[in-house]
mmCIF file of C-alpha atoms and ligand atoms in Angstrom:
data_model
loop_
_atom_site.group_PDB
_atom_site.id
_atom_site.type_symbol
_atom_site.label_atom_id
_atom_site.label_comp_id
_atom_site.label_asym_id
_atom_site.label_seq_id
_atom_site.Cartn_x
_atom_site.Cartn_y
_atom_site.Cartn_z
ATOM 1 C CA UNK A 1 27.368 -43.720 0.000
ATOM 2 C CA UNK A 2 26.085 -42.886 -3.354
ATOM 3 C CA UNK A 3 22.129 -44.091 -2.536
ATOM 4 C CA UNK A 4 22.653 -43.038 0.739
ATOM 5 C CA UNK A 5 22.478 -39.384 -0.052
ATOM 6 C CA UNK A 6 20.153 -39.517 -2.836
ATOM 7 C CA UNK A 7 17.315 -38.528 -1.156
ATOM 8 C CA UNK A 8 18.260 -35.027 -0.236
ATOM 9 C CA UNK A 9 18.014 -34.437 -3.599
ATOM 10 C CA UNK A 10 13.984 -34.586 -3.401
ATOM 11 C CA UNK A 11 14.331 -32.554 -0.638
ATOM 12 C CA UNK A 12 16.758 -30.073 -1.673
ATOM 13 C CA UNK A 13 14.589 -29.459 -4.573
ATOM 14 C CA UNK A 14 11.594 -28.662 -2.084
ATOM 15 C CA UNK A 15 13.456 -26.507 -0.096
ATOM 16 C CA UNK A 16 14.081 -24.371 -2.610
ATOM 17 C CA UNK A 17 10.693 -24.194 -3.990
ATOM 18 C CA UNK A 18 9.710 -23.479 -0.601
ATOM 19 C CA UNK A 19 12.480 -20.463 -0.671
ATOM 20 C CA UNK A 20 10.695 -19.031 -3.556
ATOM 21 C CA UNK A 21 7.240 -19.035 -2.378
ATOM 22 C CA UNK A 22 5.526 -15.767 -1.452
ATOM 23 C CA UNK A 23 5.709 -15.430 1.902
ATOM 24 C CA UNK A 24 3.108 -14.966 4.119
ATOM 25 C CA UNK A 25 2.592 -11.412 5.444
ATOM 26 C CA UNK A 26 0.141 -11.664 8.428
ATOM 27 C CA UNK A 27 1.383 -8.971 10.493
ATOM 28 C CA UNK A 28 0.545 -10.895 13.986
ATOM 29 C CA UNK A 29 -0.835 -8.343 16.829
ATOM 30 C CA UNK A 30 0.600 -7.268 20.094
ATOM 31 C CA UNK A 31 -1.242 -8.651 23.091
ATOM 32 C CA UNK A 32 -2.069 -5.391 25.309
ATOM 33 C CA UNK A 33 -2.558 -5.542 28.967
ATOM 34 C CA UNK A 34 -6.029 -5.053 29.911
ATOM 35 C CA UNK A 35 -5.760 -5.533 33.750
ATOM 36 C CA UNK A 36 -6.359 -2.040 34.152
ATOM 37 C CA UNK A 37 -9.146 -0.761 31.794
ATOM 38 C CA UNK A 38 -12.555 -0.830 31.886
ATOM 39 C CA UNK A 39 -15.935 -0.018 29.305
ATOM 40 C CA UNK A 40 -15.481 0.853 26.167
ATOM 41 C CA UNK A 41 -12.555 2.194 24.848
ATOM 42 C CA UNK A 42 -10.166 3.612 21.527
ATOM 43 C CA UNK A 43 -6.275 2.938 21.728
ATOM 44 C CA UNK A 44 -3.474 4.085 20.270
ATOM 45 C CA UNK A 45 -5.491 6.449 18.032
ATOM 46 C CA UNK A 46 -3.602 7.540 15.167
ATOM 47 C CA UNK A 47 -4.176 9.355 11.573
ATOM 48 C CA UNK A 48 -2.216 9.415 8.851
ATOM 49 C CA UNK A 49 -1.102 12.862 7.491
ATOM 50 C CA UNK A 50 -3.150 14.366 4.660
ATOM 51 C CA UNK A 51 -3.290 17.660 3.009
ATOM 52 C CA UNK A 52 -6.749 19.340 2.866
ATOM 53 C CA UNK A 53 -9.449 18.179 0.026
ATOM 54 C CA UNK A 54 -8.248 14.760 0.250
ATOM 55 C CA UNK A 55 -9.162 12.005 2.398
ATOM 56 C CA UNK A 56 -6.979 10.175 5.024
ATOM 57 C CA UNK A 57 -7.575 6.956 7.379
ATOM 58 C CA UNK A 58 -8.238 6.930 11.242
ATOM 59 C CA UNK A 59 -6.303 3.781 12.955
ATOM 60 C CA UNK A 60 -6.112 2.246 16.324
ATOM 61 C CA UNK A 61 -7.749 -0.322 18.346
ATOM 62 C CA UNK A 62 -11.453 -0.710 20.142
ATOM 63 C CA UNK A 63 -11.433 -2.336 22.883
ATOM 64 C CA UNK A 64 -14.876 -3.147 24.561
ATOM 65 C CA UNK A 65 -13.815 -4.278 27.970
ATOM 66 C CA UNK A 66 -17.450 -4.427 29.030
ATOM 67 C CA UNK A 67 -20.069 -8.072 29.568
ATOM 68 C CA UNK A 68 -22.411 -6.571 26.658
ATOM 69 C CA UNK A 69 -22.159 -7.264 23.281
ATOM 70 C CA UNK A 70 -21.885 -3.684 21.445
ATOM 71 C CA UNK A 71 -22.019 -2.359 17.802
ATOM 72 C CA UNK A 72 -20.088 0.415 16.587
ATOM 73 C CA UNK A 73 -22.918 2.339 14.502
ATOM 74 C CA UNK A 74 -20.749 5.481 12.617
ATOM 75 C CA UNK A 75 -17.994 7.745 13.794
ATOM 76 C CA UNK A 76 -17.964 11.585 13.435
ATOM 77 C CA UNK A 77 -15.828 14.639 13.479
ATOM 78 C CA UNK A 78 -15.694 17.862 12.281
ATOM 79 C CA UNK A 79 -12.149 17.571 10.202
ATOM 80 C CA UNK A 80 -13.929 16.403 6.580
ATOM 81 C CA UNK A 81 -17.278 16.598 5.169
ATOM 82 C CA UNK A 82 -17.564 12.443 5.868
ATOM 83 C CA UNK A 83 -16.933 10.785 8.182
ATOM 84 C CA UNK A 84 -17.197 6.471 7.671
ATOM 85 C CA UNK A 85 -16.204 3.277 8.695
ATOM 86 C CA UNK A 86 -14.543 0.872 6.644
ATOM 87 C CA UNK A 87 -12.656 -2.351 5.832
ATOM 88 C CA UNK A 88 -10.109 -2.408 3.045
ATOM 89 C CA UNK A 89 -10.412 -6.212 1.423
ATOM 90 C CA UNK A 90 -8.657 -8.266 -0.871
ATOM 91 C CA UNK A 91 -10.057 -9.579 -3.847
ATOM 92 C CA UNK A 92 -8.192 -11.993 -5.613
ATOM 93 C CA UNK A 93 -4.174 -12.317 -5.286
ATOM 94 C CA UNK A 94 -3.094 -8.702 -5.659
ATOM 95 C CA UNK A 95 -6.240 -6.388 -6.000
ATOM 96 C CA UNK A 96 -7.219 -4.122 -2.904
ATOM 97 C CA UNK A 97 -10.689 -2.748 -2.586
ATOM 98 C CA UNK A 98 -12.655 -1.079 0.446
ATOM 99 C CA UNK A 99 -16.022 -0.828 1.686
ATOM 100 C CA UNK A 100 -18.221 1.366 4.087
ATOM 101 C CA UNK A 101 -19.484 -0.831 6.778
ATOM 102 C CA UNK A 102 -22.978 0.500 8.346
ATOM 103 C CA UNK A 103 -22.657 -1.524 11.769
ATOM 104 C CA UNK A 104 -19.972 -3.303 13.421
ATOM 105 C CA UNK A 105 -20.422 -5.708 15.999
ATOM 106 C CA UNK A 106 -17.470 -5.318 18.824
ATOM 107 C CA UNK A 107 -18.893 -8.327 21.131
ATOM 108 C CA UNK A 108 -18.101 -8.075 25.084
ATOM 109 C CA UNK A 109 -14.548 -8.474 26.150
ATOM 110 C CA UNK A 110 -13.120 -8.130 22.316
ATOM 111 C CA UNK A 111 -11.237 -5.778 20.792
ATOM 112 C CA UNK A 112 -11.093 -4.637 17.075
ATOM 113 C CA UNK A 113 -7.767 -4.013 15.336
ATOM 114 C CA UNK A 114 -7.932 -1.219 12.891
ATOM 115 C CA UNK A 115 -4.784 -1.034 11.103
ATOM 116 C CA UNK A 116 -3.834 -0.261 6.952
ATOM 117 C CA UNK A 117 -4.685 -3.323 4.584
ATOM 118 C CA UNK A 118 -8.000 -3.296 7.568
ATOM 119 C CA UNK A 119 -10.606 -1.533 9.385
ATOM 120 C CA UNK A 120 -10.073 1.896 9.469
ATOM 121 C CA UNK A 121 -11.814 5.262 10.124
ATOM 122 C CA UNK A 122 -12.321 7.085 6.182
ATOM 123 C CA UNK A 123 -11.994 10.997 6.952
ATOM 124 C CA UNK A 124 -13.407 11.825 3.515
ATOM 125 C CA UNK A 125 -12.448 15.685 2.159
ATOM 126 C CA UNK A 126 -10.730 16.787 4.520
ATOM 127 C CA UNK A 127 -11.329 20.905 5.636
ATOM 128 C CA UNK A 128 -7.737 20.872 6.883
ATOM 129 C CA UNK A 129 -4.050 20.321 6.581
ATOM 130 C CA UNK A 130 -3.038 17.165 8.895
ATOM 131 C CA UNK A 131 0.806 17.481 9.654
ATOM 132 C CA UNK A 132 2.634 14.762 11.814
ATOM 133 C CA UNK A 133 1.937 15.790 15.360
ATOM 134 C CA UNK A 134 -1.208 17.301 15.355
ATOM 135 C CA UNK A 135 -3.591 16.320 17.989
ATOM 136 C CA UNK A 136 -7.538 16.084 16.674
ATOM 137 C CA UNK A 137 -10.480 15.164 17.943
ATOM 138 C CA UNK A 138 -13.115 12.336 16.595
ATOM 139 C CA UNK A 139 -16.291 10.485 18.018
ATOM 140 C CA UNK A 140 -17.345 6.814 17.997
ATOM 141 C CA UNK A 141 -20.721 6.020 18.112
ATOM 142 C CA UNK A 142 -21.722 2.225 19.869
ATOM 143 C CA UNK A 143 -25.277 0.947 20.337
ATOM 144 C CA UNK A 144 -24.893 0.670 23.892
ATOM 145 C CA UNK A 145 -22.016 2.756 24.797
ATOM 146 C CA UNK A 146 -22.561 5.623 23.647
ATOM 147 C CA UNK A 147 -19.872 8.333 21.994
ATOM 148 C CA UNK A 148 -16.912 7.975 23.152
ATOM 149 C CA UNK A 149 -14.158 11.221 22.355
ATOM 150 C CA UNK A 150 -10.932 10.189 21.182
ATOM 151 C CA UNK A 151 -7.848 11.800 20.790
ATOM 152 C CA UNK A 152 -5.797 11.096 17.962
ATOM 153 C CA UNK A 153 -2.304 11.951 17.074
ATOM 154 C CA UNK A 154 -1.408 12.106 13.672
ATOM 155 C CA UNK A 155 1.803 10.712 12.125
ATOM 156 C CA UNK A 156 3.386 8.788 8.998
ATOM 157 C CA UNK A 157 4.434 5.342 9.648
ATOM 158 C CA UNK A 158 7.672 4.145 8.462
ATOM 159 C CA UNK A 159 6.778 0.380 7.618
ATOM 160 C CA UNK A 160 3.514 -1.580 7.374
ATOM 161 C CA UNK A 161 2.863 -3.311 11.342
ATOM 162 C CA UNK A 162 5.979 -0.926 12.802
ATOM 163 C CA UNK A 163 3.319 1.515 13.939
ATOM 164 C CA UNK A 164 1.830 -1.001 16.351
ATOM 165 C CA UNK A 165 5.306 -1.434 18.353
ATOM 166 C CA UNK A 166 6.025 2.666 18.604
ATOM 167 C CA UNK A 167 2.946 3.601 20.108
ATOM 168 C CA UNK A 168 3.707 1.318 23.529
ATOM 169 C CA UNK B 1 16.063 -43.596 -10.632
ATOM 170 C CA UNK B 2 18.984 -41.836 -12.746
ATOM 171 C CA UNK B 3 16.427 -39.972 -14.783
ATOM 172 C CA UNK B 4 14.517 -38.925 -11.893
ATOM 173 C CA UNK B 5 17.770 -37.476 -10.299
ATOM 174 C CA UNK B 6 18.086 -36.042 -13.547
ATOM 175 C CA UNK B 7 14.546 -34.336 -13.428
ATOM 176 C CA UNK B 8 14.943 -33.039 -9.965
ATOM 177 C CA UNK B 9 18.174 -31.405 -10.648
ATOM 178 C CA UNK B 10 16.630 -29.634 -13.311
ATOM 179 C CA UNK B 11 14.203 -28.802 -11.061
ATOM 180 C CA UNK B 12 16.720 -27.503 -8.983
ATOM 181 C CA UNK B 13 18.214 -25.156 -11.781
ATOM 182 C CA UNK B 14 15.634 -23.594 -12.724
ATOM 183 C CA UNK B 15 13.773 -22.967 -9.446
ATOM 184 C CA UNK B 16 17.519 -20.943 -8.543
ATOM 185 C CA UNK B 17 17.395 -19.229 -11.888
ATOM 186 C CA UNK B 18 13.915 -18.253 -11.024
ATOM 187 C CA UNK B 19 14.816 -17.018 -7.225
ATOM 188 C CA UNK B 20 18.073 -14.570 -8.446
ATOM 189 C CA UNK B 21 17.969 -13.828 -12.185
ATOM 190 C CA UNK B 22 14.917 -11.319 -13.102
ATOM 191 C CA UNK B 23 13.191 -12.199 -16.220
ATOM 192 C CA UNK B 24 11.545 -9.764 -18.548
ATOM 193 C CA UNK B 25 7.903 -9.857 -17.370
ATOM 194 C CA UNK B 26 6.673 -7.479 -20.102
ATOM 195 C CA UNK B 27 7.166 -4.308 -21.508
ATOM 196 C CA UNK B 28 4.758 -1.071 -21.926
ATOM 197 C CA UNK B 29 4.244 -1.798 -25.711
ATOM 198 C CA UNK B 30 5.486 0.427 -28.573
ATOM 199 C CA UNK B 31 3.223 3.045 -27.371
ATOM 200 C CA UNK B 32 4.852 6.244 -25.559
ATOM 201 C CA UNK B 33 2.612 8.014 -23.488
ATOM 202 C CA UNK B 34 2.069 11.292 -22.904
ATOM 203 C CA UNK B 35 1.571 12.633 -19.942
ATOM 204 C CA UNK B 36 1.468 15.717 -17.892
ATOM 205 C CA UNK B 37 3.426 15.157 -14.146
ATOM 206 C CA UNK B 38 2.836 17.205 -10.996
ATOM 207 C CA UNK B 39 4.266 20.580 -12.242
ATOM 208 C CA UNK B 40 1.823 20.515 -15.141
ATOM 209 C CA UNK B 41 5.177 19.514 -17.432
ATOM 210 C CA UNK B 42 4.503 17.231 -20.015
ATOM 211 C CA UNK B 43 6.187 13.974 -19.536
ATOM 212 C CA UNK B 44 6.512 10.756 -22.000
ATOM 213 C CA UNK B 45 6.295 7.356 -20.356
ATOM 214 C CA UNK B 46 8.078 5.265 -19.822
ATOM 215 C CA UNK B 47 10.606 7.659 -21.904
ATOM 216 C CA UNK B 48 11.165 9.482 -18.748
ATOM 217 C CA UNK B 49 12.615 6.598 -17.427
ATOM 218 C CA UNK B 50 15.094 5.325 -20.124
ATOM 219 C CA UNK B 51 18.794 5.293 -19.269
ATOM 220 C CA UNK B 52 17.849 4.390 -15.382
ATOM 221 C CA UNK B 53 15.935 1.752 -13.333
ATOM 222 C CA UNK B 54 12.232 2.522 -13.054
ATOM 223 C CA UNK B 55 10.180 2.171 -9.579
ATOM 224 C CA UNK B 56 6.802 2.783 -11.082
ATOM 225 C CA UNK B 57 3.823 2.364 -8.220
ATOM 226 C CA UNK B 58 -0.139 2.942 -9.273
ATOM 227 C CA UNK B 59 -1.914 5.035 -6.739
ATOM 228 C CA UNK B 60 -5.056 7.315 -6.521
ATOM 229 C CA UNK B 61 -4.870 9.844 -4.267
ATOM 230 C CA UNK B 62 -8.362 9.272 -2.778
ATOM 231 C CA UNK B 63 -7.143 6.141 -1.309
ATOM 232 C CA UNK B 64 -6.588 6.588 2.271
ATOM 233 C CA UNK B 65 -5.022 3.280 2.939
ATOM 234 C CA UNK B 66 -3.194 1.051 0.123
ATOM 235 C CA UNK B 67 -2.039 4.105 -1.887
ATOM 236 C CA UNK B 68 -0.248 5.718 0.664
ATOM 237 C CA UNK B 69 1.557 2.645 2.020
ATOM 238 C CA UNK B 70 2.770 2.104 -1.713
ATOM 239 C CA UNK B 71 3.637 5.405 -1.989
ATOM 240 C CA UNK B 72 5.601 5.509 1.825
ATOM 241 C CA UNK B 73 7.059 2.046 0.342
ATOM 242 C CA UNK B 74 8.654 4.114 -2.908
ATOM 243 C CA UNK B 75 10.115 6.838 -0.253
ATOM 244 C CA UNK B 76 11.885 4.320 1.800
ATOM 245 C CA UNK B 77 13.097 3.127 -1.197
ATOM 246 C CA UNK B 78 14.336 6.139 -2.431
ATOM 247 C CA UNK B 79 16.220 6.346 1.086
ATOM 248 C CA UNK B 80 17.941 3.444 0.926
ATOM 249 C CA UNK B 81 18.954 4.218 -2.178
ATOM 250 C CA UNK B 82 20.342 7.263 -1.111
ATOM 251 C CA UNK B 83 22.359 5.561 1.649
ATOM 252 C CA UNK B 84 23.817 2.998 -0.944
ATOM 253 C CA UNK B 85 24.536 5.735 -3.461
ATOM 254 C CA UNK B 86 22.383 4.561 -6.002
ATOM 255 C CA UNK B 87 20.010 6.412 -6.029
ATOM 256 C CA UNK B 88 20.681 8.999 -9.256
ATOM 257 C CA UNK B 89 20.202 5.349 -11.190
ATOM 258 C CA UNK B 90 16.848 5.424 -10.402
ATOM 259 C CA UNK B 91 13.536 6.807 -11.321
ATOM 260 C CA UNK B 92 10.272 6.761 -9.739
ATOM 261 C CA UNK B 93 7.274 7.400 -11.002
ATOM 262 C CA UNK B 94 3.688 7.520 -9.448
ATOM 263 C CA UNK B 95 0.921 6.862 -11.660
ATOM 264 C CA UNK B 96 -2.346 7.713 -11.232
ATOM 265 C CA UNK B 97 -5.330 5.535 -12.422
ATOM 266 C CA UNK B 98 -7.951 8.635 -11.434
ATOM 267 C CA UNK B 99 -6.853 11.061 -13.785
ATOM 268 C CA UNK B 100 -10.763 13.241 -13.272
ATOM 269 C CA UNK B 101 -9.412 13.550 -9.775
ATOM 270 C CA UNK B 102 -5.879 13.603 -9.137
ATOM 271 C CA UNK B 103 -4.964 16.827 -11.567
ATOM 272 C CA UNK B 104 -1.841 17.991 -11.044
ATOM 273 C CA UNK B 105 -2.169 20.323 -8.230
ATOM 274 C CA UNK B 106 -3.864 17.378 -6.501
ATOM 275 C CA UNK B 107 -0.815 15.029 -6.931
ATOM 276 C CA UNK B 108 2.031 18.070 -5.831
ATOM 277 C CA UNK B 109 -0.017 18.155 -2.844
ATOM 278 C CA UNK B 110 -0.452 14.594 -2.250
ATOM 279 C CA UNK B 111 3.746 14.450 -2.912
ATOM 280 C CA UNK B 112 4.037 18.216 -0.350
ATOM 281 C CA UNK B 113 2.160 17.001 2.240
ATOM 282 C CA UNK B 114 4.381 13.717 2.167
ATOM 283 C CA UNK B 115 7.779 16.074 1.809
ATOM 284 C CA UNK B 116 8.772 13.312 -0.621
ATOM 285 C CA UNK B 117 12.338 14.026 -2.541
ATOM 286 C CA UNK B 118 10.880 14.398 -6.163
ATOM 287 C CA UNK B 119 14.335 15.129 -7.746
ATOM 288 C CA UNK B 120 14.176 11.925 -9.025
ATOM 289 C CA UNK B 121 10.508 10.927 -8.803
ATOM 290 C CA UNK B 122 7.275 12.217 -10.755
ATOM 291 C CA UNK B 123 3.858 11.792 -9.728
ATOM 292 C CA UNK B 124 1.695 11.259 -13.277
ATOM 293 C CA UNK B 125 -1.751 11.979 -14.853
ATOM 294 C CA UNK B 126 -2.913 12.646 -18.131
ATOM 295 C CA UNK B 127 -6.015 11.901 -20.242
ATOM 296 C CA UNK B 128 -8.060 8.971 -19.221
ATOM 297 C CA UNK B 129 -7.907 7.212 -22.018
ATOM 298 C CA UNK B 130 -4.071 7.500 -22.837
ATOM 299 C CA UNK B 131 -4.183 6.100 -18.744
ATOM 300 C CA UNK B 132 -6.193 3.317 -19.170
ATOM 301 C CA UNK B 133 -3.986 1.836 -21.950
ATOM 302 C CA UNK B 134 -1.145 2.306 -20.168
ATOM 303 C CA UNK B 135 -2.098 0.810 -16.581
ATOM 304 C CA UNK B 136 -3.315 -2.496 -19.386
ATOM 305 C CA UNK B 137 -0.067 -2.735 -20.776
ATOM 306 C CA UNK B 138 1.212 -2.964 -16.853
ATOM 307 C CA UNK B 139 -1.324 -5.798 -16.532
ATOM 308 C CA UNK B 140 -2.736 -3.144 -13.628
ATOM 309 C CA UNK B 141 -6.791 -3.133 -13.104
ATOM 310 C CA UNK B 142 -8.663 -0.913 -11.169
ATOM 311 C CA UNK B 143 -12.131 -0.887 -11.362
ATOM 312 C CA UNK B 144 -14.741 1.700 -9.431
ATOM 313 C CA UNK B 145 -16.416 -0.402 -6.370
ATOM 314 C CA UNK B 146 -17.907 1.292 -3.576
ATOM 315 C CA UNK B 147 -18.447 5.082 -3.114
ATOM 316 C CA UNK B 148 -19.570 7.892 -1.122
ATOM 317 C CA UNK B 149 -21.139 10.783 -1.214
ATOM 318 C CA UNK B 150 -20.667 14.429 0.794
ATOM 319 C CA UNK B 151 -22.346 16.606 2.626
ATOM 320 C CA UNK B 152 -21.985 19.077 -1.227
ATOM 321 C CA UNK B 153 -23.286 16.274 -2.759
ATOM 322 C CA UNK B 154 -20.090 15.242 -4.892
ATOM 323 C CA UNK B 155 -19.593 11.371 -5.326
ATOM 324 C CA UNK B 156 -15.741 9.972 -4.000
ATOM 325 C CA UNK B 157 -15.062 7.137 -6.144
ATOM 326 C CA UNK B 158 -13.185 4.208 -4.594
ATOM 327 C CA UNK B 159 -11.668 1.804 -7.123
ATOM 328 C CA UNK B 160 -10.832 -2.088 -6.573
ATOM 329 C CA UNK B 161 -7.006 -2.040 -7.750
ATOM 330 C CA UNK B 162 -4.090 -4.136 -8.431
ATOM 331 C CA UNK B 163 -2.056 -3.297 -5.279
ATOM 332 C CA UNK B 164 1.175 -2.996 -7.564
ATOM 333 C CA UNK B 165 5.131 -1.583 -7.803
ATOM 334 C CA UNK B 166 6.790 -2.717 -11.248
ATOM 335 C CA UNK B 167 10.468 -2.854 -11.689
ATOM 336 C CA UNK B 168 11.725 -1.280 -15.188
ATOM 337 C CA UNK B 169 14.832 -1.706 -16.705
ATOM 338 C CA UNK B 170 16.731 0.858 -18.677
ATOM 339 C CA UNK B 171 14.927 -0.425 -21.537
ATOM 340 C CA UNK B 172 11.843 -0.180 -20.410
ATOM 341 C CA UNK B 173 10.677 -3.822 -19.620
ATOM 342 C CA UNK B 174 8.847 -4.495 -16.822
ATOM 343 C CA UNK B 175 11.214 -7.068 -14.933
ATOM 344 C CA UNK B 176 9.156 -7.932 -11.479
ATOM 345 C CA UNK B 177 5.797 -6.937 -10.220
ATOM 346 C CA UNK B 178 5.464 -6.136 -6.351
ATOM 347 C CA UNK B 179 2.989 -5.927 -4.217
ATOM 348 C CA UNK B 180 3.322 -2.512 -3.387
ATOM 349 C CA UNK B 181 1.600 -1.813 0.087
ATOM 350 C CA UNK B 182 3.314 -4.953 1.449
ATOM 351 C CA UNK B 183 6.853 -4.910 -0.306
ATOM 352 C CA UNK B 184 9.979 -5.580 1.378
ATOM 353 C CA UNK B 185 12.205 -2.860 0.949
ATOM 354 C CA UNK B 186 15.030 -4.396 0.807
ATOM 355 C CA UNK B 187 14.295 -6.874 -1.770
ATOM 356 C CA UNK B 188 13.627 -4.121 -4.036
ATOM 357 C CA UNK B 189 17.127 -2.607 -3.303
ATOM 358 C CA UNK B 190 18.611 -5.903 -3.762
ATOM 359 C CA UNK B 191 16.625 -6.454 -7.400
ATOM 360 C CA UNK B 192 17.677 -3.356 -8.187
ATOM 361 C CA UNK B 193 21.209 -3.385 -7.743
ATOM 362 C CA UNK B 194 21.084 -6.846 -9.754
ATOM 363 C CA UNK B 195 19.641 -4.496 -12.823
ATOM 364 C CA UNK B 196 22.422 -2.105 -12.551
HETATM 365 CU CU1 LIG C 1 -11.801 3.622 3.452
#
C-alpha cells in the first residue's frame, strides 16, 4: 500500500509546478465565414477612443479573398497628421516595443489579424476627439488592389481578445 | 528512496508557498519622490500610497496599444473592486516614463477621455530624472526604439518598455509584478484581498 502510492508523490510535485507556471496567453482567433466575400477586404474595423493630440490604434482584420498575392503599402486618413502601419513586438519576457512596417505582404486567400499586442493601424496626433461610437473614415493602400475605404467604429474594449467575439 | 520522498515534499511546500503567499519582491528604496499628478498637485511616491494597497501601472500616453490595455486593465480593476467593496483600500497610480510628453494636461486628458474614476487613482509625471530613478527601483525599462515624424516636423518617440503592473503593500514593497496589458483581473483582486 505504502510503495504503491509513492509515486504520485513525483507527480503531485509536477502538478503543482505546472499550476504555477505562467500560462500561456495566445488569444486563439475566430474562424469567419468567407463563403460570401470576395477581393480585398477590411473587417470588423474598429479604433480605440483617443482624445485629440494623442495618438490611438486602428484594429480589425484584412482579408484578401482574391488568387493574387497583394501588399498592403501605407494607410491614410485625414483624422491625425500620420498615418502608419505597425506591429507591436515582444522583446524579451515582459518588454513591449513597436515598429512601422513599410510593406506588408497579405498573400492570396489570407487574411491578416490586427488586434492590440499586434498589427495595428498608428493614427499619430490626432486633429480630433474620438468618443466610443463615432463612425470615421480611413484608406488602405495594396499593390494590386488598390484603396480600399473603410469604415470604422470606434469603441473601448473591456478585456484583451473580448473585442473579437462582440463585433459578430 | 525515503530522502527522495523527503526532497519532493519539500518540493511540494514550497512550490504552494510560492503559488498563495506573496513575497516581498522589492521596495522603491529610501528615496521619496516627488512628483506632480494630473491636476498639477504635487504628489510624493510611493507616500501617496501608504496606509492602502498600491496598483501602480507604467504607461506613456503616446502608446496606442500596450499602454492603454494596462491602463483599461487598472479600470476593471478598480470596478471589481468597487463591486467587492474594497475598493477605498486601494490606490492606483499611473506612472509615466515620458515625462517631456505626458505633462499634466496631457495625462487628465488621457484619464477624461477614458472617464476613468480618479477618486482613488493618480496619473504621475515629474522631472525626468527623479522618473528614471524611480521606474529603476521598479526594475521597469523603457528605452526609445522606433519613431516617427509629422507632417510639423515634430519627432513621436516610441519606447521599448517593461509591459508592467506592481502590487504595493501598505508599506510600500513591491509584492508581485504583472504583466499589465495581459493581466487577469481577477488574480489581481484575489492578491489583493490576500494583502488586506
Ligand atoms: Cu504603433
Amino acid at each position: 500500500m505504502k510503495t504503491k502510492f509513492k509515486f504520485l508523490i513525483p507527480l503531485f510535485a509536477v502538478l503543482i509546478l505546472l499550476g504555477c507556471a505562467k500560462q500561456n496567453d495566445e488569444v486563439k482567433q475566430p474562424e469567419e465565414s468567407t463563403a460570401h466575400m470576395s477581393g480585398m477586404m477590411v473587417h470588423n474595423a474598429w479604433i480605440r477612443q483617443a482624445a485629440e493630440g494623442t495618438t490611438t490604434a486602428l484594429f480589425g482584420m484584412i482579408m484578401n479573398h482574391t488568387e493574387v498575392n497583394d501588399t498592403l503599402i501605407g494607410v491614410s486618413s485625414d483624422l491625425a497628421q500620420l498615418t502608419e502601419f505597425h506591429e507591436t513586438y515582444q522583446k524579451e519576457d515582459d518588454m513591449m516595443g513597436m515598429r512601422h512596417i513599410e510593406a506588408q505582404p497579405i498573400d492570396a486567400n489570407s487574411s491578416l489579424i490586427l488586434k492590440p499586442g499586434s498589427y495595428h493601424v498608428m493614427l499619430i496626433r490626432l486633429n480630433q476627439d474620438l468618443n466610443v461610437g463615432n463612425t470615421k473614415e480611413i484608406t488602405f493602400h495594396f499593390k494590386h488592389a488598390g484603396d480600399i475605404k473603410v469604415e470604422a467604429i470606434v469603441k473601448e474594449m473591456n478585456e484583451m481578445g473580448s473585442m473579437d467575439h462582440s463585433q459578430h | 528512496m525515503k530522502k527522495l520522498n523527503i526532497v519532493l515534499l519539500a518540493v511540494i511546500l514550497i512550490s504552494l508557498s510560492a503559488c498563495n503567499g506573496l513575497p516581498i519582491e522589492g521596495d522603491f528604496g529610501p528615496t521619496h519622490f516627488n512628483l506632480i499628478d494630473q491636476d498639477n498637485q504635487s504628489q510624493i511616491f510611493p507616500d501617496l500610497i501608504k496606509g492602502k494597497i498600491g496598483v501602480v501601472g507604467y504607461i506613456f500616453t503616446n502608446c496606442p496599444d500596450i499602454c492603454p490595455l494596462t491602463t483599461n486593465n487598472m479600470r476593471l480593476i478598480q470596478e471589481e473592486l468597487k463591486k467587492e467593496n474594497i475598493n477605498d483600500d486601494v490606490e492606483f497610480v499611473s506612472i509615466s516614463f515620458d515625462p517631456e510628453v505626458d505633462s499634466p494636461e496631457v495625462l487628465k486628458n488621457f484619464a477624461e477621455i477614458r472617464d476613468l474614476d480618479l477618486n482613488n487613482w493618480a496619473f504621475l509625471t515629474g522631472e525626468k530624472s527623479i522618473i528614471d530613478s524611480l521606474i529603476k527601483e521598479a526594475g521597469v525599462i523603457a528605452v526609445v526604439g522606433d519613431s516617427s515624424v509629422t507632417k510639423e516636423g515634430e519627432t513621436i518617440y516610441y519606447f521599448i518598455h517593461t509591459d508592467r503592473i506592481s502590487l504595493i503593500d501598505e508599506e510600500g514593497n513591491i509584492r508581485k509584478n504583472y504583466l499589465g496589458s495581459r493581466i487577469n483581473i481577477k488574480d489581481v483582486v484575489a492578491d489583493i484581498k490576500k494583502l488586506l
